[in-house]
Structures are given as C-alpha cells and as structure tokens.
Amino acid sequence: MAKKDIAIVGYHETKIDVNTGRSPFDFAGEVLDGLLDQTGLEKDAIDGFAVCSAMSGMSTPFWSVVVSDYLGMELNWCQQVDIGGSSPLGAVSRACSAIRDGQCEIVFVLGADSQSTANLSNARGWQPEFQNPVGLMGPPGAFGFISNRYDGVYGLDLTALARIAVAQRGHAVMNPNAFEKFRVPITEDDYLNSRMISDPVRLLDCVMPCDGGNGVIVMSTERAKALGMDKMVHPTGYGERNNHGVNDNNTDILESGHCVAGPKALAQAGMTVDDLDMFQPYDDFIIAVMLQMENIGFCERGQGAAFVKDTDLTHTGNLPLNTSGGQISAGQAGLAGGGTNLVEAVRQLMGEGGERQVAKASNAMVTGIGAIPYLRNWSCSTVMILEAG
C-alpha cells in the first residue's frame, strides 16, 4: 500500500441486538443513511460498492448487485467479499485497489446481517461427512479441539483468557451500540465458572449471534481533501492469507495465516508491534485473540498467557484491546461481525471513542478471521494497519 494515499472518511454502526425481525437490507439502509449524514456526501456521488456476504437474505449469487439495487445505487464497480469474518478488511483492501486502478472514486463498504431471520447461506468451511460423524458440530467444537491442542503443547492458562474476557467486557459497558444484555461487567470468576460448551471452551468464550450492520466510506486522500473532509483514517498496511497449511498432511492447528499476514501488514506500514497504539482483533472465541497475538508476533508461540498477564489491555493501558468490547462482548452481527472491530478502530483514530477513547490513538491494528475448515486452523486471516490522518 502507498503511504496514506487512500482515506476512510466516515463510519457508521447500528445498535447490535437480537430478534429484531429486521432484514440485512434494512440494516444496510440505516448504515448508508448514517454515512451520508456524517460525511455530507450525496448518494449519487458513491460509484463503488463492496459488501460482505450475509448468512441471512443471501439466497442469491448476485448479492452485491441485489443489495445495491435495493439501496438505489448506480455503480461503476461492485463486489461481494466472501472470506467470512475477514471480509470487512478484505473489502476495504479491494476498494483501495479499485480506486487506485481508476475503476471508481468513492466506495461504500458494507456489512449487514440478521441472525433472527432464516439462515439461507448454508455457510461452512468444511465438508460435513468428515465432521458430523464424530460430533464436531460448528465452531465451538472446532475451537474446543484447538484449545485442547494448545493445552497439550503449551499448557492453557485459563486465568489469562479470563483477563482478556474481563477487559473486553469492560469496554462493552461503555459502548452504547453493544448488545444491551452484555453491558454489565464480569469478573474473572464469572468467566471461569461460566457454563462449559465444548471443553475447555466456556459460555463466556463464545460470540452471541446478533443482528446489525456497519460500514465505512473509502476514497482517495486527494479527493477527500478536495471535498473538505477534516477527519481521515488511512489504511497503510494490509496482509491476507487464505488456506494456510492446506497442503500439509500434518498441519500445526495452532498456526494460522496471521503468521504471514501480520508481518506483511506491519512491513508495508513500516512498523513493528511495539509501535501499535491499539489492537482490534477479530474475536469469535477468546483463545483466538491470544493465538493471534502469538502468530502476529506480539510474543513467542506458547507465551500468550504471559504476555496477556504482563499487558494492560484496558483502554487506558499500554495495549488497548477491542475497545468496543469486540464481538464477544458487543455481539456478533453475523458475517458483518468483523466490521465491528474495523469501525471501532476508525472511531478511535478519529478521536470519537467517548469515555473509552484511547489517549494516544495515532494507529491501530485490526484483524479478521474467516471460516473453520476440517483439521486446520481458520481458513482466512487478514491484518490491516490504520493510521490517523
């Protein structure tokens, strides 16, 4: 990525809730209205559209066209991004490329999903004949296996995972967009004593499927300045790795594509992990946060617990972690969930974090995770470095 030639100039996020009865189209309209209000743009000025897949409503293979049609948008470029929770960052990266290539000038990046309507996607990252016979039904079981493998190799320190859970919940308490039921503090004992789901994965390790939407507006920095935009956030580094280890018959399930994507994004931005002001990782399960810390290089493999215990993860600490609460404590709006962390990073870098605002907020690392395959770590890994304008 060229340094600061592309800008994110606006963000919007709906309230995250459950059983709303609202469609992803409804959430998409709310997000677009919010972005137009914030940026002062006219809808007709937007000529590019990148949308994340949705688990609800998406019975059509023409998702990007159908959603943009619903929103009344005439476009020069549109794309559906289908790498699961990595999609929001992937969509921003693809929007940057389209703008640099002259395909479009202003891109609306959208994630919108509704878990309270029918799941029409049949989304999965595996072939069921390999997993269903042994009772591995969905992500909690897969992360139970990953957690047990970690315990066998390094020893799993549950108090470190509890520390992550407590820090993120503390941020959700201060986030008015978080699922209301989660806007209450928890203690380490609450985490440790929460109901077992897939040993050793507990209830407070897991995301809550919710409804909601989020999005950002992307354009060239030159265009943003010409339009008088006074707040900008620049994507200055990006790494993406899909199907990491797919050809290894004895793959290390504790190694993810973040070991490639993280260093790549940091190198593009000219940074190391020590330069980061905050960390906004994808968090479908608590252990995924610690695994990303290890794979990206915050610490050595197997040293995640020690790193967590030696680091202040609160918004006033030395490495603020998921200052919105992350998906686990704010709610996961289906396949739009990865946008929660992206929007929070943009919010923080624009200095609009409210009572959870990070004092030193000049840059952020945001990550994505997508799809759970058979016998490996997650399929899709993305890392993006954002810098304040």
Coordinates of C-alpha atoms in Angstrom, one line a residue:
M1 CA 0.0 0.0 0.0
A2 CA 1.2 3.5 -0.8
K3 CA 1.5 5.6 2.3
K4 CA -1.7 7.5 3.1
D5 CA -3.0 7.9 -0.5
I6 CA -6.3 6.3 0.4
A7 CA -8.6 7.6 3.2
I8 CA -11.6 6.2 5.2
V9 CA -13.6 9.4 5.7
G10 CA -16.7 8.1 7.5
Y11 CA -18.0 5.1 9.6
H12 CA -21.4 4.0 10.9
E13 CA -22.6 1.2 13.0
T14 CA -26.1 0.2 14.1
K15 CA -27.1 -0.9 17.5
I16 CA -26.3 -4.6 17.9
D17 CA -29.4 -6.6 19.0
V18 CA -31.2 -9.9 18.8
N19 CA -34.5 -11.0 17.4
T20 CA -35.1 -7.6 15.7
G21 CA -37.1 -9.1 12.8
R22 CA -35.1 -6.7 10.6
S23 CA -33.6 -7.8 7.3
P24 CA -30.0 -7.2 6.2
F25 CA -31.4 -4.8 3.6
D26 CA -33.0 -2.7 6.4
F27 CA -29.7 -2.5 8.3
A28 CA -27.9 -1.6 5.0
G29 CA -30.2 1.3 4.5
E30 CA -29.6 2.5 8.1
V31 CA -25.8 2.3 7.6
L32 CA -25.9 4.2 4.3
D33 CA -28.1 6.9 5.8
G34 CA -25.7 7.3 8.7
L35 CA -22.7 7.5 6.4
L36 CA -24.3 10.2 4.2
D37 CA -25.2 12.2 7.3
Q38 CA -21.7 12.0 8.7
T39 CA -19.8 12.8 5.5
G40 CA -22.2 15.2 3.8
L41 CA -22.0 13.2 0.6
E42 CA -24.9 12.7 -1.8
K43 CA -25.7 9.1 -2.5
D44 CA -25.2 9.6 -6.2
A45 CA -21.5 10.5 -5.5
I46 CA -20.8 6.9 -4.5
D47 CA -19.8 4.9 -7.5
G48 CA -18.3 1.8 -5.8
F49 CA -19.7 -0.8 -3.5
A50 CA -18.1 -3.7 -1.6
V51 CA -20.4 -5.8 0.5
C52 CA -19.6 -8.7 2.8
S53 CA -21.5 -12.0 2.5
A54 CA -24.5 -12.4 4.7
M55 CA -25.9 -15.6 6.3
S56 CA -29.4 -14.2 6.1
G57 CA -31.1 -13.0 3.0
M58 CA -28.3 -14.1 0.8
S59 CA -30.1 -16.8 -1.3
T60 CA -28.9 -15.1 -4.4
P61 CA -25.4 -15.4 -6.0
F62 CA -25.8 -11.7 -7.1
W63 CA -25.6 -10.3 -3.5
S64 CA -23.6 -7.1 -4.3
V65 CA -26.0 -6.2 -7.2
V66 CA -29.1 -7.1 -5.3
V67 CA -28.2 -5.1 -2.2
S68 CA -27.0 -2.0 -4.2
D69 CA -30.2 -2.2 -6.2
Y70 CA -32.2 -2.2 -3.0
L71 CA -30.3 0.9 -1.9
G72 CA -30.9 2.6 -5.3
M73 CA -27.2 2.9 -6.2
E74 CA -25.9 3.2 -9.8
L75 CA -22.3 2.0 -9.7
N76 CA -19.1 1.7 -11.8
W77 CA -17.7 -1.1 -9.6
C78 CA -19.2 -3.6 -7.1
Q79 CA -18.1 -6.7 -5.4
Q80 CA -19.2 -9.3 -2.8
V81 CA -16.3 -10.3 -0.5
D82 CA -16.8 -13.9 0.8
I83 CA -13.9 -14.6 3.2
G84 CA -16.1 -14.8 6.3
G85 CA -15.1 -12.5 9.2
S86 CA -12.1 -11.4 7.2
S87 CA -14.4 -9.8 4.6
P88 CA -14.6 -6.3 6.0
L89 CA -10.9 -5.8 5.9
G90 CA -10.7 -7.6 2.6
A91 CA -13.4 -5.3 1.3
V92 CA -11.5 -2.2 2.3
S93 CA -8.4 -3.6 0.6
R94 CA -10.2 -4.3 -2.6
A95 CA -11.8 -0.9 -2.5
C96 CA -8.4 0.7 -2.3
S97 CA -7.2 -1.3 -5.3
A98 CA -10.3 -0.3 -7.3
I99 CA -9.8 3.4 -6.5
R100 CA -6.1 3.2 -7.4
D101 CA -7.0 1.4 -10.6
G102 CA -9.5 4.1 -11.6
Q103 CA -12.5 1.8 -11.5
C104 CA -14.3 4.1 -9.1
E105 CA -13.8 7.1 -6.9
I106 CA -15.9 6.7 -3.7
V107 CA -16.7 3.3 -2.3
F108 CA -19.3 2.2 0.3
V109 CA -18.0 -0.8 2.2
L110 CA -20.9 -2.6 3.9
G111 CA -21.5 -5.5 6.3
A112 CA -25.2 -6.3 7.3
D113 CA -26.6 -9.5 8.6
S114 CA -29.6 -10.6 10.7
Q115 CA -29.4 -13.9 12.7
S116 CA -33.0 -13.7 13.6
T117 CA -34.2 -14.4 10.1
A118 CA -33.7 -17.6 8.2
N119 CA -30.1 -18.7 7.5
L120 CA -30.1 -19.1 3.8
S121 CA -26.4 -19.4 3.2
N122 CA -25.6 -22.9 4.4
A123 CA -22.2 -21.4 5.2
R124 CA -19.5 -23.7 6.4
G125 CA -15.8 -24.1 5.9
W126 CA -15.8 -28.0 5.8
Q127 CA -17.4 -31.0 4.2
P128 CA -19.9 -32.4 6.7
E129 CA -19.1 -36.0 6.0
F130 CA -15.8 -35.6 7.8
Q131 CA -17.0 -33.8 10.9
N132 CA -20.6 -34.7 11.6
P133 CA -19.9 -38.4 12.3
V134 CA -17.6 -37.5 15.2
G135 CA -20.0 -34.9 16.6
L136 CA -18.0 -31.8 15.6
M137 CA -20.9 -29.5 15.0
G138 CA -19.8 -26.0 14.3
P139 CA -17.2 -23.5 15.6
P140 CA -17.4 -24.2 19.4
G141 CA -16.3 -27.8 18.8
A142 CA -13.5 -26.8 16.5
F143 CA -12.2 -24.3 19.0
G144 CA -12.5 -26.9 21.7
F145 CA -10.1 -29.1 19.7
I146 CA -7.8 -26.1 19.1
S147 CA -7.9 -25.2 22.8
N148 CA -7.1 -28.8 23.9
R149 CA -4.2 -29.0 21.5
Y150 CA -2.8 -25.7 22.9
D151 CA -3.2 -27.2 26.4
G152 CA -1.3 -30.3 25.4
V153 CA 1.5 -28.4 23.8
Y154 CA 2.0 -25.3 26.0
G155 CA -0.5 -25.6 28.8
L156 CA -3.7 -23.5 28.7
D157 CA -3.8 -20.8 31.4
L158 CA -7.5 -20.0 31.8
T159 CA -6.8 -17.0 34.0
A160 CA -5.1 -15.3 31.1
L161 CA -8.2 -15.9 28.9
A162 CA -10.3 -14.6 31.7
R163 CA -8.2 -11.4 31.7
I164 CA -9.0 -10.9 28.0
A165 CA -12.7 -11.5 28.6
V166 CA -12.9 -9.1 31.5
A167 CA -11.1 -6.3 29.7
Q168 CA -13.3 -6.6 26.6
R169 CA -16.5 -6.7 28.7
G170 CA -15.3 -3.5 30.5
H171 CA -15.2 -1.8 27.1
A172 CA -18.6 -3.1 26.1
V173 CA -20.1 -1.5 29.2
M174 CA -19.0 1.9 27.8
N175 CA -20.3 1.1 24.2
P176 CA -23.9 2.3 23.6
N177 CA -24.0 0.2 20.4
A178 CA -23.2 -3.1 22.2
F179 CA -25.9 -5.7 22.8
E180 CA -27.6 -4.3 25.9
K181 CA -27.5 -7.6 27.8
F182 CA -23.7 -7.5 27.7
R183 CA -23.4 -4.0 29.0
V184 CA -22.7 -5.3 32.5
P185 CA -19.2 -6.0 34.0
I186 CA -17.9 -9.5 34.5
T187 CA -15.2 -10.8 36.8
E188 CA -12.5 -13.5 36.2
D189 CA -14.5 -15.8 38.4
D190 CA -17.6 -15.2 36.2
Y191 CA -15.6 -16.3 33.2
L192 CA -14.0 -19.4 34.9
N193 CA -17.4 -20.5 36.3
S194 CA -19.4 -20.0 33.1
R195 CA -21.1 -23.0 31.6
M196 CA -19.0 -25.4 29.6
I197 CA -19.8 -25.5 25.9
S198 CA -17.1 -27.6 24.4
D199 CA -14.4 -28.4 26.9
P200 CA -12.5 -26.2 27.7
V201 CA -14.5 -23.6 25.8
R202 CA -16.9 -21.9 28.1
L203 CA -20.0 -19.8 27.5
L204 CA -18.0 -16.5 28.0
D205 CA -15.5 -17.7 25.4
C206 CA -18.2 -17.6 22.7
V207 CA -19.8 -15.0 20.5
M208 CA -23.5 -14.3 20.6
P209 CA -25.2 -14.3 17.1
C210 CA -26.9 -11.0 16.7
D211 CA -28.4 -8.6 14.1
G212 CA -26.8 -5.4 12.9
G213 CA -24.8 -3.6 10.3
N214 CA -21.8 -1.4 9.8
G215 CA -19.8 0.3 7.1
V216 CA -17.2 2.9 6.0
I217 CA -16.7 5.2 3.1
V218 CA -13.4 5.0 1.2
M219 CA -11.9 7.4 -1.3
S220 CA -8.5 8.8 -2.3
T221 CA -6.9 11.2 0.1
E222 CA -6.7 13.8 -2.7
R223 CA -10.5 13.6 -3.2
A224 CA -11.2 13.7 0.5
K225 CA -9.1 16.9 0.8
A226 CA -10.9 18.4 -2.2
L227 CA -14.2 17.7 -0.5
G228 CA -13.1 19.4 2.7
M229 CA -13.1 16.2 4.8
D230 CA -11.5 17.2 8.1
K231 CA -11.1 13.6 9.6
M232 CA -9.4 10.8 7.8
V233 CA -8.0 7.4 8.6
H234 CA -5.5 5.8 6.2
P235 CA -5.0 2.1 5.5
T236 CA -1.2 1.9 5.3
G237 CA -0.6 -1.9 5.6
Y238 CA -2.6 -5.0 4.7
G239 CA -1.9 -8.7 4.7
E240 CA -4.2 -11.6 3.7
R241 CA -3.6 -15.3 3.9
N242 CA -6.1 -17.9 2.9
N243 CA -6.0 -21.7 3.3
H244 CA -2.7 -21.6 5.3
G245 CA -1.2 -25.1 5.5
V246 CA -3.8 -26.6 3.2
N247 CA -1.2 -29.0 1.6
D248 CA 0.5 -30.0 4.9
N249 CA -0.8 -33.5 5.9
N250 CA 0.4 -32.9 9.5
T251 CA -0.5 -29.3 9.8
D252 CA 0.0 -27.3 13.1
I253 CA -3.5 -26.3 14.1
L254 CA -2.1 -23.6 16.4
E255 CA -0.6 -21.8 13.4
S256 CA -2.8 -19.5 11.4
G257 CA -2.4 -17.4 8.3
H258 CA -1.8 -14.4 10.6
C259 CA 1.8 -15.5 10.9
V260 CA 2.1 -14.4 7.3
A261 CA -0.5 -11.6 7.1
G262 CA 0.6 -9.8 10.3
P263 CA 4.3 -9.3 9.4
K264 CA 3.3 -8.3 5.8
A265 CA 0.9 -5.6 7.0
L266 CA 3.5 -4.3 9.5
A267 CA 6.2 -4.2 6.9
Q268 CA 4.0 -2.3 4.5
A269 CA 3.3 0.3 7.2
G270 CA 6.9 0.4 8.3
M271 CA 6.0 -0.6 11.8
T272 CA 6.6 -3.3 14.4
V273 CA 4.1 -4.5 17.0
D274 CA 5.9 -2.2 19.5
D275 CA 4.7 0.8 17.5
L276 CA 1.0 0.0 17.8
D277 CA -1.3 2.2 19.9
M278 CA -4.2 -0.4 20.0
F279 CA -5.2 -3.9 18.9
Q280 CA -8.6 -4.6 17.5
P281 CA -8.6 -8.3 16.7
Y282 CA -11.4 -10.5 15.4
D283 CA -12.7 -12.4 18.4
D284 CA -15.1 -15.2 17.7
F285 CA -13.6 -17.1 20.7
I286 CA -11.3 -15.7 23.5
I287 CA -8.5 -18.1 22.6
A288 CA -8.5 -16.8 19.1
V289 CA -7.3 -13.4 20.4
M290 CA -4.3 -15.0 22.2
L291 CA -3.5 -17.1 19.2
Q292 CA -3.4 -14.0 17.0
M293 CA -1.1 -12.3 19.5
E294 CA 1.3 -15.2 19.2
N295 CA 1.1 -15.7 15.4
I296 CA 1.4 -12.0 14.6
G297 CA 4.4 -11.6 16.8
F298 CA 3.4 -9.8 20.0
C299 CA 5.1 -12.7 21.8
E300 CA 6.6 -16.1 21.1
R301 CA 4.5 -19.1 20.5
G302 CA 3.2 -20.5 23.8
Q303 CA 3.9 -17.2 25.6
G304 CA 0.5 -15.7 25.0
A305 CA -0.6 -16.1 28.6
A306 CA 2.5 -14.4 30.0
F307 CA 2.1 -11.6 27.5
V308 CA -1.6 -11.1 28.4
K309 CA -0.7 -11.0 32.2
D310 CA 2.1 -8.5 31.7
T311 CA 0.0 -6.2 29.5
D312 CA -2.7 -3.7 30.4
L313 CA -5.5 -4.4 27.9
T314 CA -7.9 -1.7 29.0
H315 CA -8.5 1.5 27.0
T316 CA -6.1 3.3 29.4
G317 CA -3.4 0.6 29.2
N318 CA -0.3 0.1 27.1
L319 CA -2.2 -2.1 24.5
P320 CA -5.9 -1.3 24.4
L321 CA -7.7 -4.4 23.2
N322 CA -11.1 -4.4 21.4
T323 CA -12.2 -1.1 22.8
S324 CA -15.8 -1.6 21.6
G325 CA -16.0 -4.9 23.6
G326 CA -15.2 -6.9 20.5
Q327 CA -17.8 -9.3 19.1
I328 CA -17.8 -11.5 22.2
S329 CA -18.9 -8.6 24.5
A330 CA -20.7 -6.4 21.9
G331 CA -22.4 -9.1 19.9
Q332 CA -21.6 -10.7 16.5
A333 CA -23.8 -9.3 13.8
G334 CA -23.4 -12.5 11.6
L335 CA -20.9 -12.1 8.8
A336 CA -20.9 -8.3 9.4
G337 CA -19.3 -9.0 12.8
G338 CA -15.7 -8.3 11.6
G339 CA -16.8 -4.8 10.8
T340 CA -17.4 -4.1 14.5
N341 CA -13.6 -4.1 15.1
L342 CA -12.9 -2.1 11.9
V343 CA -15.4 0.6 12.7
E344 CA -14.2 0.9 16.3
A345 CA -10.6 1.4 15.1
V346 CA -11.8 4.2 12.7
R347 CA -13.8 5.7 15.5
Q348 CA -10.9 5.7 17.9
L349 CA -8.5 7.2 15.3
M350 CA -11.0 10.0 14.6
G351 CA -11.0 10.7 18.3
E352 CA -14.7 9.8 18.8
G353 CA -14.4 6.9 21.2
G354 CA -16.2 8.8 24.0
E355 CA -15.5 7.6 27.5
R356 CA -13.5 4.7 26.2
Q357 CA -11.3 6.9 24.0
V358 CA -7.7 5.8 23.8
A359 CA -5.5 8.8 24.8
K360 CA -2.7 8.0 22.3
A361 CA -4.5 7.0 19.1
S362 CA -2.4 7.5 16.1
N363 CA -2.6 4.0 14.7
A364 CA -4.3 0.6 15.1
M365 CA -4.0 -3.0 14.0
V366 CA -7.3 -4.6 13.0
T367 CA -7.6 -8.3 12.1
G368 CA -10.1 -10.7 10.6
I369 CA -10.8 -14.5 10.8
G370 CA -12.9 -16.4 8.4
A371 CA -14.2 -20.0 8.0
I372 CA -13.4 -23.1 10.1
P373 CA -12.1 -25.9 7.9
Y374 CA -11.5 -29.6 8.7
L375 CA -8.3 -30.4 10.6
R376 CA -6.7 -27.0 10.4
N377 CA -6.8 -23.5 12.0
W378 CA -9.2 -21.0 10.5
S379 CA -9.2 -20.6 6.7
C380 CA -8.9 -16.8 6.2
S381 CA -6.6 -14.4 8.0
T382 CA -6.4 -10.7 7.4
V383 CA -4.5 -7.9 9.1
M384 CA -4.8 -4.2 8.4
I385 CA -2.8 -1.2 9.8
L386 CA -4.8 2.0 10.1
E387 CA -3.2 5.4 10.8
A388 CA -4.9 8.7 11.7
G389 CA -4.7 11.5 9.0

